[in-house]
């Protein structure tokens, strides 16, 4: 729901350092959310789950067709976000914000070899208070089943390379490692 957007952006920031809090790492508090949450709420609301537990405490977000989603964002999302941050004195951004601004200026496309076999993508973030009780697994299973029902043949995700807990979580759900670099690992699951 649209009224959940501020809370979802907060969850994104509160988990934005490979699962740990990034609250003190950014001056522009909505920047992470506008990259990693906002597009799904606006263009894939049917695949956007919000966890309400003592307030907004998590989400699972997905896009059925990654390439189509990237095209939609290129035309209908990134231009307004770029305009917003271009007027925010980018020269005063800290290093992390400069990296995000670079992402907004030239959003990376997911690799063809991944998208061909795993055309959907997703991500999930839960505040620490919501972790460890099976809620994340239930949310993932619901998103995976919805993707399957909508005809997806596979789904991929990116995760911070340092997030061992997430790697274990995804592996238990059947995801396999597709690619990795020092910063991010890509995992996939056939549906």
PDB file of C-alpha atoms in Angstrom:
ATOM      1  CA  UNK A   1       0.000   0.000   0.000  1.00  0.00           C
ATOM      2  CA  UNK A   2       1.148   3.491  -0.777  1.00  0.00           C
ATOM      3  CA  UNK A   3       0.838   4.560   2.874  1.00  0.00           C
ATOM      4  CA  UNK A   4       3.458   1.924   3.770  1.00  0.00           C
ATOM      5  CA  UNK A   5       6.106   3.519   1.502  1.00  0.00           C
ATOM      6  CA  UNK A   6       7.867   5.577   4.237  1.00  0.00           C
ATOM      7  CA  UNK A   7       8.040   2.554   6.539  1.00  0.00           C
ATOM      8  CA  UNK A   8       9.330   0.343   3.716  1.00  0.00           C
ATOM      9  CA  UNK A   9      12.001   2.906   2.837  1.00  0.00           C
ATOM     10  CA  UNK A  10      13.005   2.881   6.507  1.00  0.00           C
ATOM     11  CA  UNK A  11      13.323  -0.935   6.487  1.00  0.00           C
ATOM     12  CA  UNK A  12      15.508  -0.679   3.382  1.00  0.00           C
ATOM     13  CA  UNK A  13      17.821   1.799   5.125  1.00  0.00           C
ATOM     14  CA  UNK A  14      17.779  -0.093   8.430  1.00  0.00           C
ATOM     15  CA  UNK A  15      18.980  -3.245   6.613  1.00  0.00           C
ATOM     16  CA  UNK A  16      20.963  -1.485   3.879  1.00  0.00           C
ATOM     17  CA  UNK A  17      24.479  -2.479   4.915  1.00  0.00           C
ATOM     18  CA  UNK A  18      24.416  -6.194   3.960  1.00  0.00           C
ATOM     19  CA  UNK A  19      21.577  -6.754   6.411  1.00  0.00           C
ATOM     20  CA  UNK A  20      22.936  -4.382   9.065  1.00  0.00           C
ATOM     21  CA  UNK A  21      21.754  -0.835   9.680  1.00  0.00           C
ATOM     22  CA  UNK A  22      22.810   1.862   7.227  1.00  0.00           C
ATOM     23  CA  UNK A  23      20.931   4.601   9.111  1.00  0.00           C
ATOM     24  CA  UNK A  24      24.149   6.491   9.910  1.00  0.00           C
ATOM     25  CA  UNK A  25      25.730   5.931   6.494  1.00  0.00           C
ATOM     26  CA  UNK A  26      23.485   8.209   4.418  1.00  0.00           C
ATOM     27  CA  UNK A  27      22.394  11.819   4.716  1.00  0.00           C
ATOM     28  CA  UNK A  28      19.688  11.351   2.063  1.00  0.00           C
ATOM     29  CA  UNK A  29      17.593   8.828   3.967  1.00  0.00           C
ATOM     30  CA  UNK A  30      15.201   7.939   1.100  1.00  0.00           C
ATOM     31  CA  UNK A  31      17.882   7.310  -1.512  1.00  0.00           C
ATOM     32  CA  UNK A  32      18.253   3.560  -0.912  1.00  0.00           C
ATOM     33  CA  UNK A  33      14.487   3.076  -0.772  1.00  0.00           C
ATOM     34  CA  UNK A  34      13.966   4.964  -4.003  1.00  0.00           C
ATOM     35  CA  UNK A  35      16.352   2.571  -5.736  1.00  0.00           C
ATOM     36  CA  UNK A  36      15.496  -0.767  -4.119  1.00  0.00           C
ATOM     37  CA  UNK A  37      11.866  -0.448  -2.938  1.00  0.00           C
ATOM     38  CA  UNK A  38       9.970   2.356  -4.670  1.00  0.00           C
ATOM     39  CA  UNK A  39      10.020   0.907  -8.188  1.00  0.00           C
ATOM     40  CA  UNK A  40       8.322  -2.299  -7.039  1.00  0.00           C
ATOM     41  CA  UNK A  41       5.619  -0.468  -5.107  1.00  0.00           C
ATOM     42  CA  UNK A  42       4.903   1.691  -8.136  1.00  0.00           C
ATOM     43  CA  UNK A  43       5.167  -0.841 -10.959  1.00  0.00           C
ATOM     44  CA  UNK A  44       4.740  -4.344  -9.435  1.00  0.00           C
ATOM     45  CA  UNK A  45       2.335  -3.785  -6.533  1.00  0.00           C
ATOM     46  CA  UNK A  46       0.879  -7.277  -7.005  1.00  0.00           C
ATOM     47  CA  UNK A  47       4.308  -8.703  -6.134  1.00  0.00           C
ATOM     48  CA  UNK A  48       5.042  -6.340  -3.231  1.00  0.00           C
ATOM     49  CA  UNK A  49       4.427  -7.767   0.231  1.00  0.00           C
ATOM     50  CA  UNK A  50       4.635  -5.664   3.378  1.00  0.00           C
ATOM     51  CA  UNK A  51       5.192  -7.200   6.799  1.00  0.00           C
ATOM     52  CA  UNK A  52       3.305  -5.310   9.501  1.00  0.00           C
ATOM     53  CA  UNK A  53       4.451  -6.404  12.927  1.00  0.00           C
ATOM     54  CA  UNK A  54       4.681  -3.615  15.447  1.00  0.00           C
ATOM     55  CA  UNK A  55       4.635  -1.250  12.469  1.00  0.00           C
ATOM     56  CA  UNK A  56       6.211  -1.878   9.073  1.00  0.00           C
ATOM     57  CA  UNK A  57       9.018  -4.355   9.720  1.00  0.00           C
ATOM     58  CA  UNK A  58       9.794  -5.974   6.382  1.00  0.00           C
ATOM     59  CA  UNK A  59       9.015  -6.596   2.756  1.00  0.00           C
ATOM     60  CA  UNK A  60       9.361  -9.065  -0.082  1.00  0.00           C
ATOM     61  CA  UNK A  61       9.412  -7.460  -3.533  1.00  0.00           C
ATOM     62  CA  UNK A  62       9.558  -9.028  -6.973  1.00  0.00           C
ATOM     63  CA  UNK A  63       9.316  -8.311 -10.677  1.00  0.00           C
ATOM     64  CA  UNK A  64       7.857 -10.965 -12.961  1.00  0.00           C
ATOM     65  CA  UNK A  65       9.772  -9.959 -16.096  1.00  0.00           C
ATOM     66  CA  UNK A  66      13.099  -8.343 -15.268  1.00  0.00           C
ATOM     67  CA  UNK A  67      13.767  -6.913 -18.741  1.00  0.00           C
ATOM     68  CA  UNK A  68      10.302  -5.386 -19.046  1.00  0.00           C
ATOM     69  CA  UNK A  69      10.639  -3.999 -15.510  1.00  0.00           C
ATOM     70  CA  UNK A  70      14.015  -2.425 -16.344  1.00  0.00           C
ATOM     71  CA  UNK A  71      12.503  -0.834 -19.472  1.00  0.00           C
ATOM     72  CA  UNK A  72       9.566   0.543 -17.469  1.00  0.00           C
ATOM     73  CA  UNK A  73      11.895   2.059 -14.875  1.00  0.00           C
ATOM     74  CA  UNK A  74      14.106   3.562 -17.573  1.00  0.00           C
ATOM     75  CA  UNK A  75      11.099   5.388 -19.021  1.00  0.00           C
ATOM     76  CA  UNK A  76       8.969   6.058 -15.934  1.00  0.00           C
ATOM     77  CA  UNK A  77      11.056   5.975 -12.728  1.00  0.00           C
ATOM     78  CA  UNK A  78      14.715   6.869 -13.110  1.00  0.00           C
ATOM     79  CA  UNK A  79      14.215  10.241 -14.868  1.00  0.00           C
ATOM     80  CA  UNK A  80      12.251  11.733 -11.939  1.00  0.00           C
ATOM     81  CA  UNK A  81      14.591  10.217  -9.318  1.00  0.00           C
ATOM     82  CA  UNK A  82      17.598  11.553 -11.239  1.00  0.00           C
ATOM     83  CA  UNK A  83      16.014  14.995 -11.397  1.00  0.00           C
ATOM     84  CA  UNK A  84      15.314  14.930  -7.664  1.00  0.00           C
ATOM     85  CA  UNK A  85      18.900  14.075  -6.724  1.00  0.00           C
ATOM     86  CA  UNK A  86      20.483  16.257  -9.414  1.00  0.00           C
ATOM     87  CA  UNK A  87      18.862  19.216  -7.650  1.00  0.00           C
ATOM     88  CA  UNK A  88      20.179  18.026  -4.242  1.00  0.00           C
ATOM     89  CA  UNK A  89      23.782  19.213  -4.795  1.00  0.00           C
ATOM     90  CA  UNK A  90      25.381  15.872  -5.761  1.00  0.00           C
ATOM     91  CA  UNK A  91      28.821  17.390  -5.150  1.00  0.00           C
ATOM     92  CA  UNK A  92      27.966  17.304  -1.423  1.00  0.00           C
ATOM     93  CA  UNK A  93      27.022  13.608  -1.393  1.00  0.00           C
ATOM     94  CA  UNK A  94      29.160  11.325   0.737  1.00  0.00           C
ATOM     95  CA  UNK A  95      30.968   8.476  -1.052  1.00  0.00           C
ATOM     96  CA  UNK A  96      28.100   6.000  -0.614  1.00  0.00           C
ATOM     97  CA  UNK A  97      25.582   8.539  -1.906  1.00  0.00           C
ATOM     98  CA  UNK A  98      27.849   9.292  -4.877  1.00  0.00           C
ATOM     99  CA  UNK A  99      27.811   5.555  -5.700  1.00  0.00           C
ATOM    100  CA  UNK A 100      24.009   5.483  -5.479  1.00  0.00           C
ATOM    101  CA  UNK A 101      23.770   8.616  -7.604  1.00  0.00           C
ATOM    102  CA  UNK A 102      25.916   6.859 -10.207  1.00  0.00           C
ATOM    103  CA  UNK A 103      23.502   3.922 -10.056  1.00  0.00           C
ATOM    104  CA  UNK A 104      20.537   6.260 -10.627  1.00  0.00           C
ATOM    105  CA  UNK A 105      22.335   7.927 -13.559  1.00  0.00           C
ATOM    106  CA  UNK A 106      23.131   4.588 -15.208  1.00  0.00           C
ATOM    107  CA  UNK A 107      21.153   1.727 -13.647  1.00  0.00           C
ATOM    108  CA  UNK A 108      22.931  -1.561 -14.338  1.00  0.00           C
ATOM    109  CA  UNK A 109      21.057  -4.171 -16.342  1.00  0.00           C
ATOM    110  CA  UNK A 110      21.030  -7.702 -15.052  1.00  0.00           C
ATOM    111  CA  UNK A 111      23.211 -10.077 -17.096  1.00  0.00           C
ATOM    112  CA  UNK A 112      21.581 -11.769 -20.076  1.00  0.00           C
ATOM    113  CA  UNK A 113      22.846 -15.207 -19.022  1.00  0.00           C
ATOM    114  CA  UNK A 114      20.974 -14.844 -15.714  1.00  0.00           C
ATOM    115  CA  UNK A 115      17.780 -13.266 -17.062  1.00  0.00           C
ATOM    116  CA  UNK A 116      17.418 -15.877 -19.830  1.00  0.00           C
ATOM    117  CA  UNK A 117      17.148 -18.709 -17.310  1.00  0.00           C
ATOM    118  CA  UNK A 118      15.768 -16.757 -14.346  1.00  0.00           C
ATOM    119  CA  UNK A 119      13.583 -13.982 -15.848  1.00  0.00           C
ATOM    120  CA  UNK A 120      12.024 -12.857 -12.559  1.00  0.00           C
ATOM    121  CA  UNK A 121      13.878 -11.289  -9.644  1.00  0.00           C
ATOM    122  CA  UNK A 122      13.113 -10.540  -6.018  1.00  0.00           C
ATOM    123  CA  UNK A 123      14.486  -9.324  -2.748  1.00  0.00           C
ATOM    124  CA  UNK A 124      13.449  -9.433   0.859  1.00  0.00           C
ATOM    125  CA  UNK A 125      14.450  -7.424   3.909  1.00  0.00           C
ATOM    126  CA  UNK A 126      13.235  -7.810   7.471  1.00  0.00           C
ATOM    127  CA  UNK A 127      14.123  -5.780  10.517  1.00  0.00           C
ATOM    128  CA  UNK A 128      15.991  -7.820  13.114  1.00  0.00           C
ATOM    129  CA  UNK A 129      12.920  -7.995  15.370  1.00  0.00           C
ATOM    130  CA  UNK A 130      11.040  -9.868  12.597  1.00  0.00           C
ATOM    131  CA  UNK A 131      13.805 -12.374  11.814  1.00  0.00           C
ATOM    132  CA  UNK A 132      14.220 -15.942  12.970  1.00  0.00           C
ATOM    133  CA  UNK A 133      10.554 -16.867  13.360  1.00  0.00           C
ATOM    134  CA  UNK A 134       9.716 -18.217   9.915  1.00  0.00           C
ATOM    135  CA  UNK A 135       8.022 -15.042   8.676  1.00  0.00           C
ATOM    136  CA  UNK A 136      10.658 -14.398   6.009  1.00  0.00           C
ATOM    137  CA  UNK A 137      10.376 -17.948   4.734  1.00  0.00           C
ATOM    138  CA  UNK A 138       6.580 -17.661   4.544  1.00  0.00           C
ATOM    139  CA  UNK A 139       6.850 -14.371   2.633  1.00  0.00           C
ATOM    140  CA  UNK A 140       9.372 -15.865   0.210  1.00  0.00           C
ATOM    141  CA  UNK A 141       7.223 -18.938  -0.404  1.00  0.00           C
ATOM    142  CA  UNK A 142       4.218 -16.717  -1.136  1.00  0.00           C
ATOM    143  CA  UNK A 143       6.181 -14.578  -3.612  1.00  0.00           C
ATOM    144  CA  UNK A 144       7.688 -17.665  -5.275  1.00  0.00           C
ATOM    145  CA  UNK A 145       4.276 -19.293  -5.615  1.00  0.00           C
ATOM    146  CA  UNK A 146       2.799 -16.084  -7.068  1.00  0.00           C
ATOM    147  CA  UNK A 147       5.637 -15.871  -9.600  1.00  0.00           C
ATOM    148  CA  UNK A 148       5.091 -19.523 -10.513  1.00  0.00           C
ATOM    149  CA  UNK A 149       1.339 -18.935 -10.945  1.00  0.00           C
ATOM    150  CA  UNK A 150       2.089 -15.943 -13.199  1.00  0.00           C
ATOM    151  CA  UNK A 151       4.191 -18.184 -15.453  1.00  0.00           C
ATOM    152  CA  UNK A 152       7.748 -17.472 -14.350  1.00  0.00           C
ATOM    153  CA  UNK A 153      10.249 -20.231 -15.095  1.00  0.00           C
ATOM    154  CA  UNK A 154      12.905 -18.941 -12.709  1.00  0.00           C
ATOM    155  CA  UNK A 155      13.840 -16.183 -10.290  1.00  0.00           C
ATOM    156  CA  UNK A 156      17.134 -14.599  -9.290  1.00  0.00           C
ATOM    157  CA  UNK A 157      18.298 -12.218  -6.588  1.00  0.00           C
ATOM    158  CA  UNK A 158      21.364 -10.305  -5.566  1.00  0.00           C
ATOM    159  CA  UNK A 159      22.731 -10.297  -2.049  1.00  0.00           C
ATOM    160  CA  UNK A 160      25.602  -8.609  -0.270  1.00  0.00           C
ATOM    161  CA  UNK A 161      28.680 -10.833  -0.389  1.00  0.00           C
ATOM    162  CA  UNK A 162      29.199 -10.371   3.354  1.00  0.00           C
ATOM    163  CA  UNK A 163      25.688 -11.478   4.315  1.00  0.00           C
ATOM    164  CA  UNK A 164      26.306 -15.108   5.359  1.00  0.00           C
ATOM    165  CA  UNK A 165      22.953 -15.326   7.109  1.00  0.00           C
ATOM    166  CA  UNK A 166      21.100 -14.417   3.894  1.00  0.00           C
ATOM    167  CA  UNK A 167      23.138 -16.952   1.918  1.00  0.00           C
ATOM    168  CA  UNK A 168      22.094 -19.712   4.324  1.00  0.00           C
ATOM    169  CA  UNK A 169      18.458 -18.559   4.186  1.00  0.00           C
ATOM    170  CA  UNK A 170      18.336 -18.580   0.373  1.00  0.00           C
ATOM    171  CA  UNK A 171      20.165 -21.897   0.117  1.00  0.00           C
ATOM    172  CA  UNK A 172      17.596 -23.532   2.399  1.00  0.00           C
ATOM    173  CA  UNK A 173      14.885 -22.287   0.020  1.00  0.00           C
ATOM    174  CA  UNK A 174      16.629 -24.031  -2.881  1.00  0.00           C
ATOM    175  CA  UNK A 175      18.525 -21.112  -4.438  1.00  0.00           C
ATOM    176  CA  UNK A 176      21.931 -21.843  -5.954  1.00  0.00           C
ATOM    177  CA  UNK A 177      24.883 -19.532  -6.471  1.00  0.00           C
ATOM    178  CA  UNK A 178      25.043 -18.297 -10.069  1.00  0.00           C
ATOM    179  CA  UNK A 179      27.747 -15.643  -9.914  1.00  0.00           C
ATOM    180  CA  UNK A 180      29.760 -13.696  -7.368  1.00  0.00           C
ATOM    181  CA  UNK A 181      32.114 -10.792  -7.013  1.00  0.00           C
ATOM    182  CA  UNK A 182      33.589  -9.031  -3.996  1.00  0.00           C
ATOM    183  CA  UNK A 183      30.449  -6.971  -3.354  1.00  0.00           C
ATOM    184  CA  UNK A 184      27.466  -8.990  -4.566  1.00  0.00           C
ATOM    185  CA  UNK A 185      26.464 -12.581  -5.149  1.00  0.00           C
ATOM    186  CA  UNK A 186      23.711 -13.623  -7.552  1.00  0.00           C
ATOM    187  CA  UNK A 187      21.554 -16.621  -6.706  1.00  0.00           C
ATOM    188  CA  UNK A 188      18.840 -18.324  -8.749  1.00  0.00           C
ATOM    189  CA  UNK A 189      15.964 -20.769  -8.400  1.00  0.00           C
ATOM    190  CA  UNK A 190      14.102 -22.630 -11.152  1.00  0.00           C
ATOM    191  CA  UNK A 191      10.321 -22.481 -10.674  1.00  0.00           C
TER     192      UNK A 191
END
